[in-house]
Amino acid sequence: QSKVIAKSRTSRHIASQFRENPKVDVFDTEIFERDAFAALFTNGGTVRALDQKQVNNLDRAIENVRDFAAEVVLKLRAIAAERAGEGASPQQVAA
């Protein structure tokens, strides 16, 4: 049985407030509540080590983690470039 990924109105409202605030750097990629992530607490290890026969939508969880990790790398590169005096934005680093 798959969990439905739905955000409450309150969650959407809070997220939009963060996104609209230029002083807050918010990730575009969200980590959704997925069966695979819950299974990590039970089984340990990594998402890629989970068994697709025992975890729903494992491919989507792996994609979600990959997207989030890529965004983390972009943000870290932008911070490093900014500290080095280049002043590059995350969008410039991604290019």
Coordinates of C-alpha atoms in Angstrom, one line a residue:
Q1 CA 0.0 0.0 0.0
S2 CA 1.5 3.4 -1.1
K3 CA 1.2 6.5 1.0
V4 CA -0.4 9.4 -0.8
I5 CA 1.9 12.3 -1.0
A6 CA -0.2 15.3 -0.1
K7 CA 0.6 18.4 1.8
S8 CA -1.8 20.1 4.1
R9 CA -2.9 23.7 3.5
T10 CA -0.8 24.7 6.5
S11 CA 2.3 23.0 5.1
R12 CA 1.8 24.6 1.7
H13 CA 1.3 28.0 3.3
I14 CA 4.4 27.7 5.4
A15 CA 6.5 26.6 2.5
S16 CA 5.3 29.5 0.4
Q17 CA 6.2 31.9 3.1
F18 CA 9.7 30.6 3.2
R19 CA 10.0 30.6 -0.6
E20 CA 8.8 34.2 -0.8
N21 CA 11.3 35.4 1.8
P22 CA 14.5 36.5 0.0
K23 CA 16.5 36.1 3.2
V24 CA 15.8 32.4 3.4
D25 CA 17.5 29.9 1.1
V26 CA 15.0 27.1 0.5
F27 CA 15.6 23.9 -1.3
D28 CA 13.5 23.4 -4.4
T29 CA 13.7 19.6 -3.9
E30 CA 11.5 18.3 -1.1
I31 CA 12.1 15.0 0.6
F32 CA 8.6 13.4 0.6
E33 CA 7.4 11.0 3.2
R34 CA 8.0 7.7 1.5
D35 CA 7.9 4.1 2.5
A36 CA 11.6 3.7 1.6
F37 CA 12.7 6.4 4.0
A38 CA 10.7 4.9 6.8
A39 CA 12.2 1.5 6.0
L40 CA 15.7 3.0 6.5
F41 CA 14.9 3.4 10.2
T42 CA 14.0 -0.2 10.4
N43 CA 16.6 -1.7 8.2
G44 CA 19.5 0.8 8.2
G45 CA 21.8 1.2 5.3
T46 CA 21.0 3.3 2.2
V47 CA 18.0 3.7 -0.1
R48 CA 19.8 1.9 -2.8
A49 CA 20.4 -1.2 -0.6
L50 CA 16.6 -1.6 0.1
D51 CA 14.7 -4.5 -1.7
Q52 CA 12.2 -3.2 -4.2
K53 CA 10.0 -6.2 -3.4
Q54 CA 9.7 -5.0 0.2
V55 CA 9.5 -1.3 -0.3
N56 CA 6.9 0.6 -2.4
N57 CA 8.0 3.1 -5.0
L58 CA 11.7 2.6 -4.4
D59 CA 12.7 4.0 -7.7
R60 CA 10.9 7.3 -6.9
A61 CA 12.6 7.4 -3.5
I62 CA 16.0 7.0 -5.2
E63 CA 15.2 9.7 -7.6
N64 CA 14.1 12.0 -4.8
V65 CA 17.4 11.4 -2.9
R66 CA 19.4 11.9 -6.1
D67 CA 17.7 15.2 -6.9
F68 CA 18.1 16.5 -3.3
A69 CA 21.8 15.5 -3.2
A70 CA 22.4 17.3 -6.5
E71 CA 20.8 20.4 -5.1
V72 CA 22.9 20.2 -2.0
V73 CA 26.1 20.0 -4.1
L74 CA 25.0 23.1 -6.2
K75 CA 24.3 25.1 -3.0
L76 CA 27.7 24.1 -1.5
R77 CA 29.5 25.0 -4.7
A78 CA 27.7 28.4 -4.8
I79 CA 28.7 29.1 -1.2
A80 CA 32.3 28.1 -1.9
A81 CA 32.4 30.4 -4.9
E82 CA 30.8 33.2 -3.0
R83 CA 33.4 32.8 -0.2
A84 CA 36.2 32.8 -2.8
G85 CA 34.9 36.1 -4.0
E86 CA 33.3 35.0 -7.2
G87 CA 29.8 35.7 -6.0
A88 CA 28.2 33.0 -8.1
S89 CA 24.6 32.1 -7.5
P90 CA 23.5 28.5 -7.4
Q91 CA 22.0 29.0 -10.9
Q92 CA 25.3 30.2 -12.2
V93 CA 27.2 27.2 -10.7
A94 CA 24.7 24.8 -12.2
A95 CA 25.4 26.2 -15.7

